Amino acid sequence: MAEQTEDLKAFERRLTEVISGHQPAARFWRIIFIFVTLCTMVGAWTWLFDPETSQVSLSQSLWNHPFFTISCSILLLLFLFGIHKRVVAASIIASRCRTFLAEYNMSCDDNGKLILKPRPAP
């Protein structure tokens, strides 16, 4: 029994280590994502409320608003390169662990701490 307890403790330590290791990277990418999204929103605001926008072609309108065009392109590239996965990497790991731990009447929180569930009644 003591060996099983040690195994569980070692697994929990490793799981918390992995999840906490993803937190700084996720925080960095979350800040980048918020910044680029805000830039795109500000650029879209100026682009949409420019009276010249409705009178020129789309390409000319985008050429007249390089801030919006560049920030929107960067946001698109971030999504193409998977920023959404990097932002939620720790929660993806935790949810996958919950899936396989359910078979053993266990779960884990968002930080990787194990939660032992009571045994089901026979």
PDB file of N, CA and C in Angstrom, residues 46-113:
ATOM      1  N   THR A  46     -11.304  52.562 -36.404  1.00  0.00           N
ATOM      2  CA  THR A  46     -10.933  53.695 -37.265  1.00  0.00           C
ATOM      3  C   THR A  46     -11.245  53.401 -38.725  1.00  0.00           C
ATOM      4  N   TRP A  47     -11.110  52.166 -39.130  1.00  0.00           N
ATOM      5  CA  TRP A  47     -11.374  51.784 -40.515  1.00  0.00           C
ATOM      6  C   TRP A  47     -12.869  51.886 -40.830  1.00  0.00           C
ATOM      7  N   LEU A  48     -13.697  51.399 -39.914  1.00  0.00           N
ATOM      8  CA  LEU A  48     -15.140  51.401 -40.172  1.00  0.00           C
ATOM      9  C   LEU A  48     -15.758  52.795 -40.111  1.00  0.00           C
ATOM     10  N   PHE A  49     -15.208  53.653 -39.273  1.00  0.00           N
ATOM     11  CA  PHE A  49     -15.793  54.989 -39.129  1.00  0.00           C
ATOM     12  C   PHE A  49     -15.102  56.054 -39.977  1.00  0.00           C
ATOM     13  N   ASP A  50     -14.253  55.612 -40.887  1.00  0.00           N
ATOM     14  CA  ASP A  50     -13.649  56.532 -41.839  1.00  0.00           C
ATOM     15  C   ASP A  50     -14.659  56.773 -42.956  1.00  0.00           C
ATOM     16  N   PRO A  51     -15.036  58.034 -43.220  1.00  0.00           N
ATOM     17  CA  PRO A  51     -16.034  58.299 -44.259  1.00  0.00           C
ATOM     18  C   PRO A  51     -15.566  57.900 -45.654  1.00  0.00           C
ATOM     19  N   GLU A  52     -14.276  57.819 -45.838  1.00  0.00           N
ATOM     20  CA  GLU A  52     -13.728  57.466 -47.146  1.00  0.00           C
ATOM     21  C   GLU A  52     -13.877  55.966 -47.453  1.00  0.00           C
ATOM     22  N   THR A  53     -14.069  55.163 -46.422  1.00  0.00           N
ATOM     23  CA  THR A  53     -14.126  53.704 -46.585  1.00  0.00           C
ATOM     24  C   THR A  53     -15.229  53.273 -47.538  1.00  0.00           C
ATOM     25  N   SER A  54     -16.380  53.892 -47.441  1.00  0.00           N
ATOM     26  CA  SER A  54     -17.503  53.479 -48.287  1.00  0.00           C
ATOM     27  C   SER A  54     -17.388  53.988 -49.721  1.00  0.00           C
ATOM     28  N   GLN A  55     -16.433  54.870 -49.974  1.00  0.00           N
ATOM     29  CA  GLN A  55     -16.333  55.470 -51.301  1.00  0.00           C
ATOM     30  C   GLN A  55     -15.200  54.904 -52.150  1.00  0.00           C
ATOM     31  N   VAL A  56     -14.323  54.132 -51.537  1.00  0.00           N
ATOM     32  CA  VAL A  56     -13.190  53.561 -52.291  1.00  0.00           C
ATOM     33  C   VAL A  56     -13.302  52.042 -52.273  1.00  0.00           C
ATOM     34  N   SER A  57     -12.494  51.399 -53.097  1.00  0.00           N
ATOM     35  CA  SER A  57     -12.514  49.933 -53.149  1.00  0.00           C
ATOM     36  C   SER A  57     -11.942  49.348 -51.855  1.00  0.00           C
ATOM     37  N   LEU A  58     -12.200  48.074 -51.631  1.00  0.00           N
ATOM     38  CA  LEU A  58     -11.713  47.413 -50.416  1.00  0.00           C
ATOM     39  C   LEU A  58     -10.198  47.453 -50.336  1.00  0.00           C
ATOM     40  N   SER A  59      -9.533  47.146 -51.430  1.00  0.00           N
ATOM     41  CA  SER A  59      -8.065  47.144 -51.411  1.00  0.00           C
ATOM     42  C   SER A  59      -7.510  48.538 -51.129  1.00  0.00           C
ATOM     43  N   GLN A  60      -8.112  49.565 -51.711  1.00  0.00           N
ATOM     44  CA  GLN A  60      -7.660  50.936 -51.449  1.00  0.00           C
ATOM     45  C   GLN A  60      -7.965  51.325 -49.998  1.00  0.00           C
ATOM     46  N   SER A  61      -9.096  50.897 -49.496  1.00  0.00           N
ATOM     47  CA  SER A  61      -9.464  51.190 -48.110  1.00  0.00           C
ATOM     48  C   SER A  61      -8.484  50.542 -47.134  1.00  0.00           C
ATOM     49  N   LEU A  62      -8.110  49.283 -47.406  1.00  0.00           N
ATOM     50  CA  LEU A  62      -7.129  48.603 -46.550  1.00  0.00           C
ATOM     51  C   LEU A  62      -5.750  49.244 -46.679  1.00  0.00           C
ATOM     52  N   TRP A  63      -5.424  49.724 -47.855  1.00  0.00           N
ATOM     53  CA  TRP A  63      -4.156  50.406 -48.075  1.00  0.00           C
ATOM     54  C   TRP A  63      -4.111  51.724 -47.298  1.00  0.00           C
ATOM     55  N   ASN A  64      -5.261  52.375 -47.161  1.00  0.00           N
ATOM     56  CA  ASN A  64      -5.347  53.639 -46.419  1.00  0.00           C
ATOM     57  C   ASN A  64      -5.278  53.441 -44.904  1.00  0.00           C
ATOM     58  N   HIS A  65      -5.484  52.217 -44.449  1.00  0.00           N
ATOM     59  CA  HIS A  65      -5.474  51.911 -43.012  1.00  0.00           C
ATOM     60  C   HIS A  65      -4.475  50.789 -42.721  1.00  0.00           C
ATOM     61  N   PRO A  66      -3.180  51.089 -42.779  1.00  0.00           N
ATOM     62  CA  PRO A  66      -2.174  50.032 -42.596  1.00  0.00           C
ATOM     63  C   PRO A  66      -2.161  49.451 -41.177  1.00  0.00           C
ATOM     64  N   PHE A  67      -2.519  50.239 -40.160  1.00  0.00           N
ATOM     65  CA  PHE A  67      -2.534  49.724 -38.788  1.00  0.00           C
ATOM     66  C   PHE A  67      -3.516  48.566 -38.667  1.00  0.00           C
ATOM     67  N   PHE A  68      -4.711  48.751 -39.194  1.00  0.00           N
ATOM     68  CA  PHE A  68      -5.708  47.685 -39.164  1.00  0.00           C
ATOM     69  C   PHE A  68      -5.269  46.494 -40.008  1.00  0.00           C
ATOM     70  N   THR A  69      -4.769  46.748 -41.188  1.00  0.00           N
ATOM     71  CA  THR A  69      -4.369  45.674 -42.094  1.00  0.00           C
ATOM     72  C   THR A  69      -3.261  44.817 -41.484  1.00  0.00           C
ATOM     73  N   ILE A  70      -2.268  45.465 -40.908  1.00  0.00           N
ATOM     74  CA  ILE A  70      -1.138  44.729 -40.322  1.00  0.00           C
ATOM     75  C   ILE A  70      -1.570  43.973 -39.066  1.00  0.00           C
ATOM     76  N   SER A  71      -2.315  44.631 -38.187  1.00  0.00           N
ATOM     77  CA  SER A  71      -2.727  43.961 -36.953  1.00  0.00           C
ATOM     78  C   SER A  71      -3.688  42.808 -37.241  1.00  0.00           C
ATOM     79  N   CYS A  72      -4.554  42.959 -38.206  1.00  0.00           N
ATOM     80  CA  CYS A  72      -5.466  41.881 -38.587  1.00  0.00           C
ATOM     81  C   CYS A  72      -4.687  40.715 -39.201  1.00  0.00           C
ATOM     82  N   SER A  73      -3.686  41.024 -40.001  1.00  0.00           N
ATOM     83  CA  SER A  73      -2.844  39.969 -40.598  1.00  0.00           C
ATOM     84  C   SER A  73      -2.071  39.218 -39.522  1.00  0.00           C
ATOM     85  N   ILE A  74      -1.545  39.946 -38.550  1.00  0.00           N
ATOM     86  CA  ILE A  74      -0.801  39.301 -37.463  1.00  0.00           C
ATOM     87  C   ILE A  74      -1.727  38.404 -36.652  1.00  0.00           C
ATOM     88  N   LEU A  75      -2.936  38.871 -36.369  1.00  0.00           N
ATOM     89  CA  LEU A  75      -3.903  38.061 -35.628  1.00  0.00           C
ATOM     90  C   LEU A  75      -4.238  36.781 -36.393  1.00  0.00           C
ATOM     91  N   LEU A  76      -4.420  36.896 -37.673  1.00  0.00           N
ATOM     92  CA  LEU A  76      -4.693  35.726 -38.503  1.00  0.00           C
ATOM     93  C   LEU A  76      -3.529  34.738 -38.475  1.00  0.00           C
ATOM     94  N   LEU A  77      -2.309  35.262 -38.583  1.00  0.00           N
ATOM     95  CA  LEU A  77      -1.118  34.402 -38.528  1.00  0.00           C
ATOM     96  C   LEU A  77      -0.989  33.713 -37.179  1.00  0.00           C
ATOM     97  N   LEU A  78      -1.293  34.437 -36.104  1.00  0.00           N
ATOM     98  CA  LEU A  78      -1.226  33.825 -34.778  1.00  0.00           C
ATOM     99  C   LEU A  78      -2.194  32.646 -34.673  1.00  0.00           C
ATOM    100  N   PHE A  79      -3.392  32.805 -35.215  1.00  0.00           N
ATOM    101  CA  PHE A  79      -4.339  31.696 -35.189  1.00  0.00           C
ATOM    102  C   PHE A  79      -3.885  30.551 -36.077  1.00  0.00           C
ATOM    103  N   LEU A  80      -3.302  30.865 -37.224  1.00  0.00           N
ATOM    104  CA  LEU A  80      -2.824  29.804 -38.112  1.00  0.00           C
ATOM    105  C   LEU A  80      -1.690  29.005 -37.478  1.00  0.00           C
ATOM    106  N   PHE A  81      -0.862  29.669 -36.665  1.00  0.00           N
ATOM    107  CA  PHE A  81       0.250  28.982 -36.020  1.00  0.00           C
ATOM    108  C   PHE A  81      -0.102  28.433 -34.641  1.00  0.00           C
ATOM    109  N   GLY A  82      -1.395  28.474 -34.267  1.00  0.00           N
ATOM    110  CA  GLY A  82      -1.854  27.769 -33.074  1.00  0.00           C
ATOM    111  C   GLY A  82      -1.752  28.503 -31.760  1.00  0.00           C
ATOM    112  N   ILE A  83      -1.936  29.815 -31.752  1.00  0.00           N
ATOM    113  CA  ILE A  83      -1.876  30.531 -30.477  1.00  0.00           C
ATOM    114  C   ILE A  83      -2.971  30.070 -29.533  1.00  0.00           C
ATOM    115  N   HIS A  84      -4.114  29.677 -30.079  1.00  0.00           N
ATOM    116  CA  HIS A  84      -5.223  29.238 -29.237  1.00  0.00           C
ATOM    117  C   HIS A  84      -4.854  27.979 -28.451  1.00  0.00           C
ATOM    118  N   LYS A  85      -4.027  27.122 -29.010  1.00  0.00           N
ATOM    119  CA  LYS A  85      -3.579  25.920 -28.295  1.00  0.00           C
ATOM    120  C   LYS A  85      -2.544  26.270 -27.234  1.00  0.00           C
ATOM    121  N   ARG A  86      -1.692  27.235 -27.517  1.00  0.00           N
ATOM    122  CA  ARG A  86      -0.668  27.621 -26.565  1.00  0.00           C
ATOM    123  C   ARG A  86      -1.258  28.323 -25.347  1.00  0.00           C
ATOM    124  N   VAL A  87      -2.332  29.071 -25.563  1.00  0.00           N
ATOM    125  CA  VAL A  87      -2.962  29.801 -24.465  1.00  0.00           C
ATOM    126  C   VAL A  87      -3.631  28.842 -23.486  1.00  0.00           C
ATOM    127  N   VAL A  88      -4.204  27.760 -23.986  1.00  0.00           N
ATOM    128  CA  VAL A  88      -4.955  26.837 -23.129  1.00  0.00           C
ATOM    129  C   VAL A  88      -4.250  25.492 -22.939  1.00  0.00           C
ATOM    130  N   ALA A  89      -2.940  25.440 -23.133  1.00  0.00           N
ATOM    131  CA  ALA A  89      -2.209  24.175 -23.063  1.00  0.00           C
ATOM    132  C   ALA A  89      -2.356  23.502 -21.703  1.00  0.00           C
ATOM    133  N   ALA A  90      -2.254  24.249 -20.621  1.00  0.00           N
ATOM    134  CA  ALA A  90      -2.341  23.660 -19.288  1.00  0.00           C
ATOM    135  C   ALA A  90      -3.722  23.074 -19.036  1.00  0.00           C
ATOM    136  N   SER A  91      -4.764  23.742 -19.475  1.00  0.00           N
ATOM    137  CA  SER A  91      -6.109  23.208 -19.258  1.00  0.00           C
ATOM    138  C   SER A  91      -6.379  21.996 -20.144  1.00  0.00           C
ATOM    139  N   ILE A  92      -5.755  21.934 -21.316  1.00  0.00           N
ATOM    140  CA  ILE A  92      -5.887  20.747 -22.170  1.00  0.00           C
ATOM    141  C   ILE A  92      -5.258  19.542 -21.477  1.00  0.00           C
ATOM    142  N   ILE A  93      -4.077  19.737 -20.896  1.00  0.00           N
ATOM    143  CA  ILE A  93      -3.400  18.652 -20.187  1.00  0.00           C
ATOM    144  C   ILE A  93      -4.240  18.185 -19.007  1.00  0.00           C
ATOM    145  N   ALA A  94      -4.776  19.141 -18.235  1.00  0.00           N
ATOM    146  CA  ALA A  94      -5.587  18.787 -17.066  1.00  0.00           C
ATOM    147  C   ALA A  94      -6.849  18.039 -17.476  1.00  0.00           C
ATOM    148  N   SER A  95      -7.510  18.473 -18.541  1.00  0.00           N
ATOM    149  CA  SER A  95      -8.743  17.794 -18.957  1.00  0.00           C
ATOM    150  C   SER A  95      -8.459  16.388 -19.474  1.00  0.00           C
ATOM    151  N   ARG A  96      -7.342  16.201 -20.160  1.00  0.00           N
ATOM    152  CA  ARG A  96      -6.993  14.852 -20.628  1.00  0.00           C
ATOM    153  C   ARG A  96      -6.647  13.938 -19.458  1.00  0.00           C
ATOM    154  N   CYS A  97      -5.993  14.510 -18.454  1.00  0.00           N
ATOM    155  CA  CYS A  97      -5.682  13.714 -17.262  1.00  0.00           C
ATOM    156  C   CYS A  97      -6.962  13.327 -16.534  1.00  0.00           C
ATOM    157  N   ARG A  98      -7.921  14.233 -16.463  1.00  0.00           N
ATOM    158  CA  ARG A  98      -9.202  13.912 -15.821  1.00  0.00           C
ATOM    159  C   ARG A  98      -9.897  12.752 -16.537  1.00  0.00           C
ATOM    160  N   THR A  99      -9.750  12.732 -17.862  1.00  0.00           N
ATOM    161  CA  THR A  99     -10.398  11.676 -18.642  1.00  0.00           C
ATOM    162  C   THR A  99      -9.861  10.299 -18.266  1.00  0.00           C
ATOM    163  N   PHE A 100      -8.554  10.154 -18.203  1.00  0.00           N
ATOM    164  CA  PHE A 100      -8.039   8.824 -17.896  1.00  0.00           C
ATOM    165  C   PHE A 100      -8.041   8.541 -16.398  1.00  0.00           C
ATOM    166  N   LEU A 101      -8.000   9.560 -15.543  1.00  0.00           N
ATOM    167  CA  LEU A 101      -8.069   9.333 -14.102  1.00  0.00           C
ATOM    168  C   LEU A 101      -9.463   8.907 -13.657  1.00  0.00           C
ATOM    169  N   ALA A 102     -10.484   9.228 -14.450  1.00  0.00           N
ATOM    170  CA  ALA A 102     -11.851   8.840 -14.099  1.00  0.00           C
ATOM    171  C   ALA A 102     -11.991   7.324 -14.009  1.00  0.00           C
ATOM    172  N   GLU A 103     -11.206   6.597 -14.780  1.00  0.00           N
ATOM    173  CA  GLU A 103     -11.249   5.133 -14.731  1.00  0.00           C
ATOM    174  C   GLU A 103     -10.760   4.586 -13.395  1.00  0.00           C
ATOM    175  N   TYR A 104      -9.989   5.389 -12.666  1.00  0.00           N
ATOM    176  CA  TYR A 104      -9.433   4.974 -11.384  1.00  0.00           C
ATOM    177  C   TYR A 104     -10.104   5.694 -10.209  1.00  0.00           C
ATOM    178  N   ASN A 105     -11.308   6.234 -10.435  1.00  0.00           N
ATOM    179  CA  ASN A 105     -12.044   6.976  -9.404  1.00  0.00           C
ATOM    180  C   ASN A 105     -11.245   8.153  -8.867  1.00  0.00           C
ATOM    181  N   MET A 106     -10.575   8.837  -9.770  1.00  0.00           N
ATOM    182  CA  MET A 106      -9.768   9.993  -9.383  1.00  0.00           C
ATOM    183  C   MET A 106     -10.032  11.115 -10.369  1.00  0.00           C
ATOM    184  N   SER A 107      -9.575  12.282  -9.986  1.00  0.00           N
ATOM    185  CA  SER A 107      -9.635  13.440 -10.863  1.00  0.00           C
ATOM    186  C   SER A 107      -8.467  14.334 -10.473  1.00  0.00           C
ATOM    187  N   CYS A 108      -8.380  15.492 -11.098  1.00  0.00           N
ATOM    188  CA  CYS A 108      -7.350  16.452 -10.715  1.00  0.00           C
ATOM    189  C   CYS A 108      -7.904  17.851 -10.937  1.00  0.00           C
ATOM    190  N   ASP A 109      -7.338  18.806 -10.196  1.00  0.00           N
ATOM    191  CA  ASP A 109      -7.774  20.185 -10.378  1.00  0.00           C
ATOM    192  C   ASP A 109      -6.941  20.835 -11.477  1.00  0.00           C
ATOM    193  N   ASP A 110      -7.150  22.119 -11.689  1.00  0.00           N
ATOM    194  CA  ASP A 110      -6.456  22.812 -12.774  1.00  0.00           C
ATOM    195  C   ASP A 110      -4.961  22.978 -12.531  1.00  0.00           C
ATOM    196  N   ASN A 111      -4.514  22.770 -11.292  1.00  0.00           N
ATOM    197  CA  ASN A 111      -3.090  22.872 -10.972  1.00  0.00           C
ATOM    198  C   ASN A 111      -2.389  21.523 -10.984  1.00  0.00           C
ATOM    199  N   GLY A 112      -3.145  20.436 -11.154  1.00  0.00           N
ATOM    200  CA  GLY A 112      -2.550  19.113 -11.211  1.00  0.00           C
ATOM    201  C   GLY A 112      -2.617  18.338  -9.912  1.00  0.00           C
ATOM    202  N   LYS A 113      -3.266  18.875  -8.889  1.00  0.00           N
ATOM    203  CA  LYS A 113      -3.409  18.159  -7.616  1.00  0.00           C
ATOM    204  C   LYS A 113      -4.459  17.066  -7.794  1.00  0.00           C
TER     205      LYS A 113
END
